Amino acid sequence: MNTVATPEINLTSERKIGNSIRSRLQDVLPKIVLAPSFAVTVIFVYGFIVWTAYLSFTNSKTFPSYVLTGPRAYQRLWRWTFETDPPSSWYTSITNMGIFGFLYVGICLALGLFLAILLDQKIRGEGLLRPIYLYPMALSFIVTGVAWKWFLDPGLGLEQTLHQWGWTSFHFDWIKNKDFVIYTVVIAGVWQASGFVMAMFLAGLRGIDGEIMKAAQIDGATTFQLYRRIVIPMLRPVFLSAFIVLAHMAIKSYDLVVALTSGGPGGAAWLPSNFMYEYTFKRNEMAVGSASAIIMLMTISAIIVPYLYSELREKAR
């Protein structure tokens, strides 16, 4: 009996050992594969964020200085915030950020929802229209900026074309007008991002249960009431997601302004990102540029962190 049972016991123990090794490898292998990218992210993203925050409390000029001097850079930005006569470049940047962010996010949400509702009506050629609306999002901000710069240039684009057609009284010089140049950035940004927002809303609309819509129509709800009281409230998660994406894109916008206006006449189209680059790499004020970058980071965090908190809280429930 003992001679027969011993090989079976050994075979069972070997299987258990093999299964435990295999399960350990299955647990460890993904961590080993992800470790290099995780290390790179920690060093080159979060590491440089910490380094930038440190530089903002130094007196860094052309090159980094590691001697802490306190929040002088933040005090300078605070003082420049209220210098309106003449306006400081920081005041211009945050004012433009307010104008651009409000119009860019608001128009993209409204236009994207409107286009999504139209396409949701099962119109002919929907398969052709969707790529047309989404195509601008495939372009970089540089390409978008250059294209709209040609289109809005009074001596080259729309104004010149209409003059050649005989409408000589037409004038559209916003791109060269310091009071209106920021609105040309809004136009180009909305043109690029509204199709992407449309796709997000269209996916949300297609995910709504059709039985709810039919029940509301049977109860006598008009089309306007249907969308106002049922459809749009059910699209709240899509609204939040689109708002987060658009707000993030608005705050970090840099290349669109540079390609479209080169900062505008006299820096009139500057956004905080343009201010940060200018002071860090051109005006040799690395501490001030770092402080402005940290303020941008805090602004983005103030938008994203509450959203992530609410999402994780809902999942926990």
Short mmCIF file of the C-alpha atoms (twelve columns), coordinates in Angstrom:
data_MODEL
# 
_entry.id   MODEL 
# 
loop_
_atom_site.group_PDB 
_atom_site.id 
_atom_site.type_symbol 
_atom_site.label_atom_id 
_atom_site.label_alt_id 
_atom_site.label_comp_id 
_atom_site.label_asym_id 
_atom_site.label_seq_id 
_atom_site.Cartn_x 
_atom_site.Cartn_y 
_atom_site.Cartn_z 
_atom_site.pdbx_PDB_model_num 
ATOM 1   C CA . MET A 1   0.000   0.000   0.000   1 
ATOM 2   C CA . ASN A 2   2.766   2.423   0.894   1 
ATOM 3   C CA . THR A 3   4.678   1.776   -2.321  1 
ATOM 4   C CA . VAL A 4   1.605   2.620   -4.400  1 
ATOM 5   C CA . ALA A 5   0.522   5.736   -2.483  1 
ATOM 6   C CA . THR A 6   3.924   7.408   -2.392  1 
ATOM 7   C CA . PRO A 7   4.184   8.170   -6.168  1 
ATOM 8   C CA . GLU A 8   0.627   9.528   -6.162  1 
ATOM 9   C CA . ILE A 9   1.431   11.832  -3.232  1 
ATOM 10  C CA . ASN A 10  4.624   13.013  -4.935  1 
ATOM 11  C CA . LEU A 11  2.758   13.626  -8.190  1 
ATOM 12  C CA . THR A 12  0.089   15.651  -6.373  1 
ATOM 13  C CA . SER A 13  2.659   17.750  -4.548  1 
ATOM 14  C CA . GLU A 14  4.522   18.413  -7.811  1 
ATOM 15  C CA . ARG A 15  1.305   19.587  -9.450  1 
ATOM 16  C CA . LYS A 16  0.598   21.929  -6.522  1 
ATOM 17  C CA . ILE A 17  4.110   23.358  -6.728  1 
ATOM 18  C CA . GLY A 18  3.770   23.829  -10.500 1 
ATOM 19  C CA . ASN A 19  0.411   25.522  -10.138 1 
ATOM 20  C CA . SER A 20  1.738   27.861  -7.443  1 
ATOM 21  C CA . ILE A 21  4.741   28.839  -9.598  1 
ATOM 22  C CA . ARG A 22  2.459   29.435  -12.577 1 
ATOM 23  C CA . SER A 23  0.066   31.574  -10.522 1 
ATOM 24  C CA . ARG A 24  2.985   33.600  -9.146  1 
ATOM 25  C CA . LEU A 25  4.318   34.177  -12.649 1 
ATOM 26  C CA . GLN A 26  0.870   35.269  -13.794 1 
ATOM 27  C CA . ASP A 27  0.776   37.810  -10.963 1 
ATOM 28  C CA . VAL A 28  4.352   39.043  -11.373 1 
ATOM 29  C CA . LEU A 29  4.659   39.115  -15.184 1 
ATOM 30  C CA . PRO A 30  2.273   42.084  -15.778 1 
ATOM 31  C CA . LYS A 31  4.131   44.048  -13.106 1 
ATOM 32  C CA . ILE A 32  7.472   43.294  -14.747 1 
ATOM 33  C CA . VAL A 33  6.146   44.369  -18.161 1 
ATOM 34  C CA . LEU A 34  4.627   47.596  -16.799 1 
ATOM 35  C CA . ALA A 35  7.578   48.481  -14.550 1 
ATOM 36  C CA . PRO A 36  9.680   50.316  -17.215 1 
ATOM 37  C CA . SER A 37  6.802   52.511  -18.415 1 
ATOM 38  C CA . PHE A 38  5.752   53.149  -14.812 1 
ATOM 39  C CA . ALA A 39  9.294   54.226  -13.913 1 
ATOM 40  C CA . VAL A 40  9.504   56.505  -16.958 1 
ATOM 41  C CA . THR A 41  6.154   58.101  -16.076 1 
ATOM 42  C CA . VAL A 42  7.157   58.653  -12.456 1 
ATOM 43  C CA . ILE A 43  10.478  60.246  -13.421 1 
ATOM 44  C CA . PHE A 44  9.615   62.258  -16.506 1 
ATOM 45  C CA . VAL A 45  6.085   63.353  -15.522 1 
ATOM 46  C CA . TYR A 46  5.693   63.498  -11.764 1 
ATOM 47  C CA . GLY A 47  9.407   63.979  -11.152 1 
ATOM 48  C CA . PHE A 48  9.533   67.031  -13.395 1 
ATOM 49  C CA . ILE A 49  6.327   68.378  -11.842 1 
ATOM 50  C CA . VAL A 50  8.031   68.304  -8.445  1 
ATOM 51  C CA . TRP A 51  11.178  69.848  -9.965  1 
ATOM 52  C CA . THR A 52  9.132   72.650  -11.570 1 
ATOM 53  C CA . ALA A 53  7.379   73.325  -8.275  1 
ATOM 54  C CA . TYR A 54  10.773  73.546  -6.561  1 
ATOM 55  C CA . LEU A 55  12.110  75.970  -9.186  1 
ATOM 56  C CA . SER A 56  9.087   78.215  -8.666  1 
ATOM 57  C CA . PHE A 57  10.346  78.921  -5.127  1 
ATOM 58  C CA . THR A 58  13.857  79.821  -6.271  1 
ATOM 59  C CA . ASN A 59  15.389  82.790  -8.051  1 
ATOM 60  C CA . SER A 60  16.072  80.861  -11.265 1 
ATOM 61  C CA . LYS A 61  16.810  82.998  -14.309 1 
ATOM 62  C CA . THR A 62  18.396  81.606  -17.478 1 
ATOM 63  C CA . PHE A 63  19.565  78.470  -15.667 1 
ATOM 64  C CA . PRO A 64  18.067  76.664  -12.672 1 
ATOM 65  C CA . SER A 65  19.014  77.875  -9.213  1 
ATOM 66  C CA . TYR A 66  18.506  75.532  -6.297  1 
ATOM 67  C CA . VAL A 67  18.652  78.143  -3.526  1 
ATOM 68  C CA . LEU A 68  15.164  78.640  -2.078  1 
ATOM 69  C CA . THR A 69  14.038  82.259  -1.961  1 
ATOM 70  C CA . GLY A 70  10.368  81.833  -1.017  1 
ATOM 71  C CA . PRO A 71  7.210   82.561  -3.021  1 
ATOM 72  C CA . ARG A 72  8.593   85.649  -4.785  1 
ATOM 73  C CA . ALA A 73  7.553   84.418  -8.226  1 
ATOM 74  C CA . TYR A 74  3.983   83.861  -7.042  1 
ATOM 75  C CA . GLN A 75  3.936   87.319  -5.457  1 
ATOM 76  C CA . ARG A 76  5.007   88.851  -8.752  1 
ATOM 77  C CA . LEU A 77  2.245   87.018  -10.595 1 
ATOM 78  C CA . TRP A 78  -0.284  88.110  -7.966  1 
ATOM 79  C CA . ARG A 79  0.816   91.718  -8.394  1 
ATOM 80  C CA . TRP A 80  0.692   91.466  -12.188 1 
ATOM 81  C CA . THR A 81  -2.837  90.047  -11.982 1 
ATOM 82  C CA . PHE A 82  -4.179  93.479  -11.049 1 
ATOM 83  C CA . GLU A 83  -1.971  95.619  -13.286 1 
ATOM 84  C CA . THR A 84  -4.535  96.750  -15.817 1 
ATOM 85  C CA . ASP A 85  -3.182  100.162 -16.853 1 
ATOM 86  C CA . PRO A 86  -1.297  99.221  -18.901 1 
ATOM 87  C CA . PRO A 87  -2.247  95.549  -18.574 1 
ATOM 88  C CA . SER A 88  0.576   93.167  -17.736 1 
ATOM 89  C CA . SER A 89  1.197   90.176  -19.955 1 
ATOM 90  C CA . TRP A 90  -0.010  87.897  -17.127 1 
ATOM 91  C CA . TYR A 91  -3.248  89.884  -16.783 1 
ATOM 92  C CA . THR A 92  -3.762  89.623  -20.552 1 
ATOM 93  C CA . SER A 93  -3.090  85.872  -20.437 1 
ATOM 94  C CA . ILE A 94  -5.586  85.073  -17.674 1 
ATOM 95  C CA . THR A 95  -8.199  87.392  -19.201 1 
ATOM 96  C CA . ASN A 96  -7.816  85.629  -22.544 1 
ATOM 97  C CA . MET A 97  -8.004  82.303  -20.740 1 
ATOM 98  C CA . GLY A 98  -11.364 83.280  -19.287 1 
ATOM 99  C CA . ILE A 99  -12.711 84.410  -22.674 1 
ATOM 100 C CA . PHE A 100 -11.292 81.492  -24.612 1 
ATOM 101 C CA . GLY A 101 -12.217 78.854  -22.032 1 
ATOM 102 C CA . PHE A 102 -15.810 80.038  -21.610 1 
ATOM 103 C CA . LEU A 103 -16.548 80.394  -25.330 1 
ATOM 104 C CA . TYR A 104 -14.558 77.336  -26.422 1 
ATOM 105 C CA . VAL A 105 -16.164 74.952  -23.937 1 
ATOM 106 C CA . GLY A 106 -19.657 76.462  -24.196 1 
ATOM 107 C CA . ILE A 107 -19.836 76.593  -28.001 1 
ATOM 108 C CA . CYS A 108 -18.303 73.132  -28.433 1 
ATOM 109 C CA . LEU A 109 -20.835 71.609  -26.027 1 
ATOM 110 C CA . ALA A 110 -23.806 73.375  -27.626 1 
ATOM 111 C CA . LEU A 111 -22.713 72.751  -31.216 1 
ATOM 112 C CA . GLY A 112 -21.661 69.166  -30.518 1 
ATOM 113 C CA . LEU A 113 -25.030 68.374  -28.909 1 
ATOM 114 C CA . PHE A 114 -26.911 70.025  -31.779 1 
ATOM 115 C CA . LEU A 115 -25.009 68.052  -34.422 1 
ATOM 116 C CA . ALA A 116 -25.432 64.815  -32.470 1 
ATOM 117 C CA . ILE A 117 -29.201 65.316  -32.226 1 
ATOM 118 C CA . LEU A 118 -29.377 65.936  -35.980 1 
ATOM 119 C CA . LEU A 119 -27.346 62.833  -36.808 1 
ATOM 120 C CA . ASP A 120 -29.404 60.762  -34.370 1 
ATOM 121 C CA . GLN A 121 -32.452 61.264  -36.605 1 
ATOM 122 C CA . LYS A 122 -31.159 58.480  -38.899 1 
ATOM 123 C CA . ILE A 123 -30.638 60.888  -41.782 1 
ATOM 124 C CA . ARG A 124 -29.258 59.773  -45.109 1 
ATOM 125 C CA . GLY A 125 -25.522 59.922  -45.492 1 
ATOM 126 C CA . GLU A 126 -24.837 59.687  -41.769 1 
ATOM 127 C CA . GLY A 127 -21.866 57.420  -42.421 1 
ATOM 128 C CA . LEU A 128 -20.359 60.123  -44.644 1 
ATOM 129 C CA . LEU A 129 -21.174 63.079  -42.382 1 
ATOM 130 C CA . ARG A 130 -19.630 61.608  -39.240 1 
ATOM 131 C CA . PRO A 131 -16.085 61.353  -40.688 1 
ATOM 132 C CA . ILE A 132 -16.433 64.880  -42.113 1 
ATOM 133 C CA . TYR A 133 -17.231 66.287  -38.666 1 
ATOM 134 C CA . LEU A 134 -14.546 64.168  -36.984 1 
ATOM 135 C CA . TYR A 135 -11.809 64.916  -39.516 1 
ATOM 136 C CA . PRO A 136 -10.655 68.221  -37.932 1 
ATOM 137 C CA . MET A 137 -9.861  66.387  -34.686 1 
ATOM 138 C CA . ALA A 138 -7.367  64.239  -36.615 1 
ATOM 139 C CA . LEU A 139 -5.361  67.377  -37.417 1 
ATOM 140 C CA . SER A 140 -2.803  68.836  -35.074 1 
ATOM 141 C CA . PHE A 141 -3.298  72.308  -33.613 1 
ATOM 142 C CA . ILE A 142 -0.379  73.483  -35.743 1 
ATOM 143 C CA . VAL A 143 -2.127  72.466  -38.964 1 
ATOM 144 C CA . THR A 144 -5.420  73.953  -37.763 1 
ATOM 145 C CA . GLY A 145 -3.729  77.211  -36.796 1 
ATOM 146 C CA . VAL A 146 -1.901  77.598  -40.099 1 
ATOM 147 C CA . ALA A 147 -5.026  76.796  -42.142 1 
ATOM 148 C CA . TRP A 148 -7.173  79.314  -40.265 1 
ATOM 149 C CA . LYS A 149 -4.385  81.898  -40.404 1 
ATOM 150 C CA . TRP A 150 -4.504  81.737  -44.210 1 
ATOM 151 C CA . PHE A 151 -8.297  81.810  -44.197 1 
ATOM 152 C CA . LEU A 152 -8.613  84.814  -41.842 1 
ATOM 153 C CA . ASP A 153 -5.694  86.861  -43.190 1 
ATOM 154 C CA . PRO A 154 -7.241  90.042  -44.700 1 
ATOM 155 C CA . GLY A 155 -4.729  90.112  -47.528 1 
ATOM 156 C CA . LEU A 156 -4.965  86.450  -48.397 1 
ATOM 157 C CA . GLY A 157 -8.126  84.695  -47.230 1 
ATOM 158 C CA . LEU A 158 -11.820 85.427  -46.821 1 
ATOM 159 C CA . GLU A 159 -11.689 89.222  -47.019 1 
ATOM 160 C CA . GLN A 160 -9.486  89.253  -50.095 1 
ATOM 161 C CA . THR A 161 -11.667 86.660  -51.854 1 
ATOM 162 C CA . LEU A 162 -14.874 88.618  -51.233 1 
ATOM 163 C CA . HIS A 163 -13.191 91.808  -52.450 1 
ATOM 164 C CA . GLN A 164 -12.279 90.025  -55.677 1 
ATOM 165 C CA . TRP A 165 -15.931 88.987  -56.051 1 
ATOM 166 C CA . GLY A 166 -16.994 92.640  -55.804 1 
ATOM 167 C CA . TRP A 167 -17.947 92.953  -52.130 1 
ATOM 168 C CA . THR A 168 -15.365 95.642  -51.411 1 
ATOM 169 C CA . SER A 169 -17.138 96.933  -48.291 1 
ATOM 170 C CA . PHE A 170 -16.592 93.650  -46.422 1 
ATOM 171 C CA . HIS A 171 -13.913 93.791  -43.729 1 
ATOM 172 C CA . PHE A 172 -12.849 91.065  -41.334 1 
ATOM 173 C CA . ASP A 173 -9.519  91.903  -39.719 1 
ATOM 174 C CA . TRP A 174 -9.957  90.208  -36.325 1 
ATOM 175 C CA . ILE A 175 -6.673  88.350  -36.663 1 
ATOM 176 C CA . LYS A 176 -4.802  91.675  -36.759 1 
ATOM 177 C CA . ASN A 177 -6.973  93.485  -34.204 1 
ATOM 178 C CA . LYS A 178 -5.698  93.202  -30.621 1 
ATOM 179 C CA . ASP A 179 -9.243  93.506  -29.240 1 
ATOM 180 C CA . PHE A 180 -10.654 90.625  -31.306 1 
ATOM 181 C CA . VAL A 181 -7.695  88.346  -32.034 1 
ATOM 182 C CA . ILE A 182 -8.568  85.979  -29.162 1 
ATOM 183 C CA . TYR A 183 -11.919 85.289  -30.830 1 
ATOM 184 C CA . THR A 184 -10.133 83.945  -33.912 1 
ATOM 185 C CA . VAL A 185 -8.490  81.402  -31.607 1 
ATOM 186 C CA . VAL A 186 -11.977 80.475  -30.368 1 
ATOM 187 C CA . ILE A 187 -13.197 79.999  -33.957 1 
ATOM 188 C CA . ALA A 188 -10.314 77.701  -34.875 1 
ATOM 189 C CA . GLY A 189 -10.571 75.729  -31.637 1 
ATOM 190 C CA . VAL A 190 -14.323 75.203  -31.948 1 
ATOM 191 C CA . TRP A 191 -13.938 74.082  -35.568 1 
ATOM 192 C CA . GLN A 192 -11.474 71.406  -34.485 1 
ATOM 193 C CA . ALA A 193 -13.106 70.078  -31.316 1 
ATOM 194 C CA . SER A 194 -16.857 70.289  -31.982 1 
ATOM 195 C CA . GLY A 195 -16.862 67.118  -34.111 1 
ATOM 196 C CA . PHE A 196 -15.213 65.155  -31.313 1 
ATOM 197 C CA . VAL A 197 -17.840 66.401  -28.835 1 
ATOM 198 C CA . MET A 198 -20.535 65.486  -31.368 1 
ATOM 199 C CA . ALA A 199 -19.218 61.907  -31.436 1 
ATOM 200 C CA . MET A 200 -19.339 61.712  -27.633 1 
ATOM 201 C CA . PHE A 201 -22.937 62.956  -27.514 1 
ATOM 202 C CA . LEU A 202 -23.971 60.699  -30.387 1 
ATOM 203 C CA . ALA A 203 -22.648 57.669  -28.521 1 
ATOM 204 C CA . GLY A 204 -24.594 58.801  -25.456 1 
ATOM 205 C CA . LEU A 205 -27.783 59.262  -27.470 1 
ATOM 206 C CA . ARG A 206 -27.459 55.810  -29.016 1 
ATOM 207 C CA . GLY A 207 -27.105 54.354  -25.526 1 
ATOM 208 C CA . ILE A 208 -30.472 55.662  -24.283 1 
ATOM 209 C CA . ASP A 209 -33.162 53.008  -24.015 1 
ATOM 210 C CA . GLY A 210 -35.651 53.468  -26.852 1 
ATOM 211 C CA . GLU A 211 -38.499 52.198  -24.696 1 
ATOM 212 C CA . ILE A 212 -38.193 55.271  -22.464 1 
ATOM 213 C CA . MET A 213 -38.507 57.518  -25.500 1 
ATOM 214 C CA . LYS A 214 -41.523 55.651  -26.804 1 
ATOM 215 C CA . ALA A 215 -43.242 55.759  -23.411 1 
ATOM 216 C CA . ALA A 216 -42.746 59.526  -23.208 1 
ATOM 217 C CA . GLN A 217 -44.125 60.006  -26.709 1 
ATOM 218 C CA . ILE A 218 -47.171 57.903  -25.832 1 
ATOM 219 C CA . ASP A 219 -47.734 60.115  -22.789 1 
ATOM 220 C CA . GLY A 220 -47.919 63.105  -25.128 1 
ATOM 221 C CA . ALA A 221 -44.439 64.622  -24.704 1 
ATOM 222 C CA . THR A 222 -43.392 66.901  -27.544 1 
ATOM 223 C CA . THR A 223 -39.989 66.595  -29.157 1 
ATOM 224 C CA . PHE A 224 -38.711 69.622  -27.250 1 
ATOM 225 C CA . GLN A 225 -39.994 68.252  -23.925 1 
ATOM 226 C CA . LEU A 226 -38.538 64.844  -24.766 1 
ATOM 227 C CA . TYR A 227 -35.029 66.222  -25.147 1 
ATOM 228 C CA . ARG A 228 -35.304 68.807  -22.371 1 
ATOM 229 C CA . ARG A 229 -36.713 66.560  -19.650 1 
ATOM 230 C CA . ILE A 230 -35.457 63.091  -20.587 1 
ATOM 231 C CA . VAL A 231 -32.625 62.971  -23.118 1 
ATOM 232 C CA . ILE A 232 -30.404 65.847  -21.965 1 
ATOM 233 C CA . PRO A 233 -30.607 64.939  -18.230 1 
ATOM 234 C CA . MET A 234 -29.623 61.360  -19.132 1 
ATOM 235 C CA . LEU A 235 -26.582 62.724  -20.985 1 
ATOM 236 C CA . ARG A 236 -25.154 64.243  -17.790 1 
ATOM 237 C CA . PRO A 237 -22.140 61.843  -17.682 1 
ATOM 238 C CA . VAL A 238 -21.328 62.747  -21.302 1 
ATOM 239 C CA . PHE A 239 -21.569 66.448  -20.483 1 
ATOM 240 C CA . LEU A 240 -19.137 66.006  -17.603 1 
ATOM 241 C CA . SER A 241 -16.668 63.972  -19.668 1 
ATOM 242 C CA . ALA A 242 -16.776 66.438  -22.559 1 
ATOM 243 C CA . PHE A 243 -16.372 69.369  -20.165 1 
ATOM 244 C CA . ILE A 244 -13.287 67.797  -18.569 1 
ATOM 245 C CA . VAL A 245 -11.660 67.095  -21.935 1 
ATOM 246 C CA . LEU A 246 -12.417 70.557  -23.350 1 
ATOM 247 C CA . ALA A 247 -11.346 72.410  -20.210 1 
ATOM 248 C CA . HIS A 248 -8.078  70.486  -20.156 1 
ATOM 249 C CA . MET A 249 -7.447  71.281  -23.818 1 
ATOM 250 C CA . ALA A 250 -8.275  74.965  -23.293 1 
ATOM 251 C CA . ILE A 251 -5.923  75.412  -20.349 1 
ATOM 252 C CA . LYS A 252 -2.938  73.782  -22.041 1 
ATOM 253 C CA . SER A 253 -3.509  75.322  -25.487 1 
ATOM 254 C CA . TYR A 254 -0.254  76.709  -26.831 1 
ATOM 255 C CA . ASP A 255 0.478   75.579  -30.368 1 
ATOM 256 C CA . LEU A 256 -2.875  76.789  -31.727 1 
ATOM 257 C CA . VAL A 257 -2.175  80.359  -30.586 1 
ATOM 258 C CA . VAL A 258 1.388   80.281  -31.929 1 
ATOM 259 C CA . ALA A 259 0.413   78.860  -35.331 1 
ATOM 260 C CA . LEU A 260 -2.627  81.091  -35.760 1 
ATOM 261 C CA . THR A 261 -1.510  84.465  -34.412 1 
ATOM 262 C CA . SER A 262 2.123   84.083  -33.227 1 
ATOM 263 C CA . GLY A 263 0.818   85.455  -29.930 1 
ATOM 264 C CA . GLY A 264 -1.229  88.169  -31.585 1 
ATOM 265 C CA . PRO A 265 -0.342  91.824  -32.092 1 
ATOM 266 C CA . GLY A 266 1.680   92.799  -29.033 1 
ATOM 267 C CA . GLY A 267 0.923   89.544  -27.196 1 
ATOM 268 C CA . ALA A 268 -2.828  90.246  -27.284 1 
ATOM 269 C CA . ALA A 269 -3.635  86.557  -27.899 1 
ATOM 270 C CA . TRP A 270 -1.438  85.125  -25.153 1 
ATOM 271 C CA . LEU A 271 -2.766  82.347  -22.960 1 
ATOM 272 C CA . PRO A 272 -1.058  81.232  -19.710 1 
ATOM 273 C CA . SER A 273 0.812   78.528  -21.648 1 
ATOM 274 C CA . ASN A 274 2.269   81.169  -23.976 1 
ATOM 275 C CA . PHE A 275 3.200   83.308  -20.967 1 
ATOM 276 C CA . MET A 276 4.931   80.323  -19.357 1 
ATOM 277 C CA . TYR A 277 6.990   79.525  -22.458 1 
ATOM 278 C CA . GLU A 278 7.893   83.157  -23.102 1 
ATOM 279 C CA . TYR A 279 9.124   83.849  -19.572 1 
ATOM 280 C CA . THR A 280 10.882  80.507  -19.145 1 
ATOM 281 C CA . PHE A 281 12.789  80.267  -22.415 1 
ATOM 282 C CA . LYS A 282 12.894  83.768  -23.921 1 
ATOM 283 C CA . ARG A 283 12.869  86.303  -21.086 1 
ATOM 284 C CA . ASN A 284 15.124  84.244  -18.815 1 
ATOM 285 C CA . GLU A 285 12.671  84.260  -15.897 1 
ATOM 286 C CA . MET A 286 12.555  80.535  -15.169 1 
ATOM 287 C CA . ALA A 287 11.126  80.967  -11.682 1 
ATOM 288 C CA . VAL A 288 8.208   83.053  -12.938 1 
ATOM 289 C CA . GLY A 289 7.592   80.617  -15.790 1 
ATOM 290 C CA . SER A 290 7.647   77.681  -13.359 1 
ATOM 291 C CA . ALA A 291 5.192   79.452  -11.054 1 
ATOM 292 C CA . SER A 292 2.792   80.038  -13.940 1 
ATOM 293 C CA . ALA A 293 3.100   76.365  -14.933 1 
ATOM 294 C CA . ILE A 294 2.210   75.274  -11.397 1 
ATOM 295 C CA . ILE A 295 -0.800  77.598  -11.408 1 
ATOM 296 C CA . MET A 296 -1.942  75.980  -14.667 1 
ATOM 297 C CA . LEU A 297 -1.480  72.544  -13.092 1 
ATOM 298 C CA . MET A 298 -3.523  73.562  -10.053 1 
ATOM 299 C CA . THR A 299 -6.280  74.868  -12.323 1 
ATOM 300 C CA . ILE A 300 -6.442  71.591  -14.237 1 
ATOM 301 C CA . SER A 301 -6.367  69.638  -10.963 1 
ATOM 302 C CA . ALA A 302 -9.222  71.727  -9.572  1 
ATOM 303 C CA . ILE A 303 -11.312 70.567  -12.543 1 
ATOM 304 C CA . ILE A 304 -10.233 66.932  -12.826 1 
ATOM 305 C CA . VAL A 305 -9.885  65.859  -9.168  1 
ATOM 306 C CA . PRO A 306 -13.545 66.505  -8.174  1 
ATOM 307 C CA . TYR A 307 -14.655 64.660  -11.311 1 
ATOM 308 C CA . LEU A 308 -12.462 61.644  -10.513 1 
ATOM 309 C CA . TYR A 309 -13.633 61.698  -6.907  1 
ATOM 310 C CA . SER A 310 -17.292 61.634  -7.931  1 
ATOM 311 C CA . GLU A 311 -16.677 58.831  -10.433 1 
ATOM 312 C CA . LEU A 312 -14.839 56.673  -7.905  1 
ATOM 313 C CA . ARG A 313 -17.505 57.357  -5.318  1 
ATOM 314 C CA . GLU A 314 -20.264 56.235  -7.673  1 
ATOM 315 C CA . LYS A 315 -18.349 53.053  -8.532  1 
ATOM 316 C CA . ALA A 316 -17.870 52.320  -4.833  1 
ATOM 317 C CA . ARG A 317 -21.633 52.525  -4.347  1 
# 
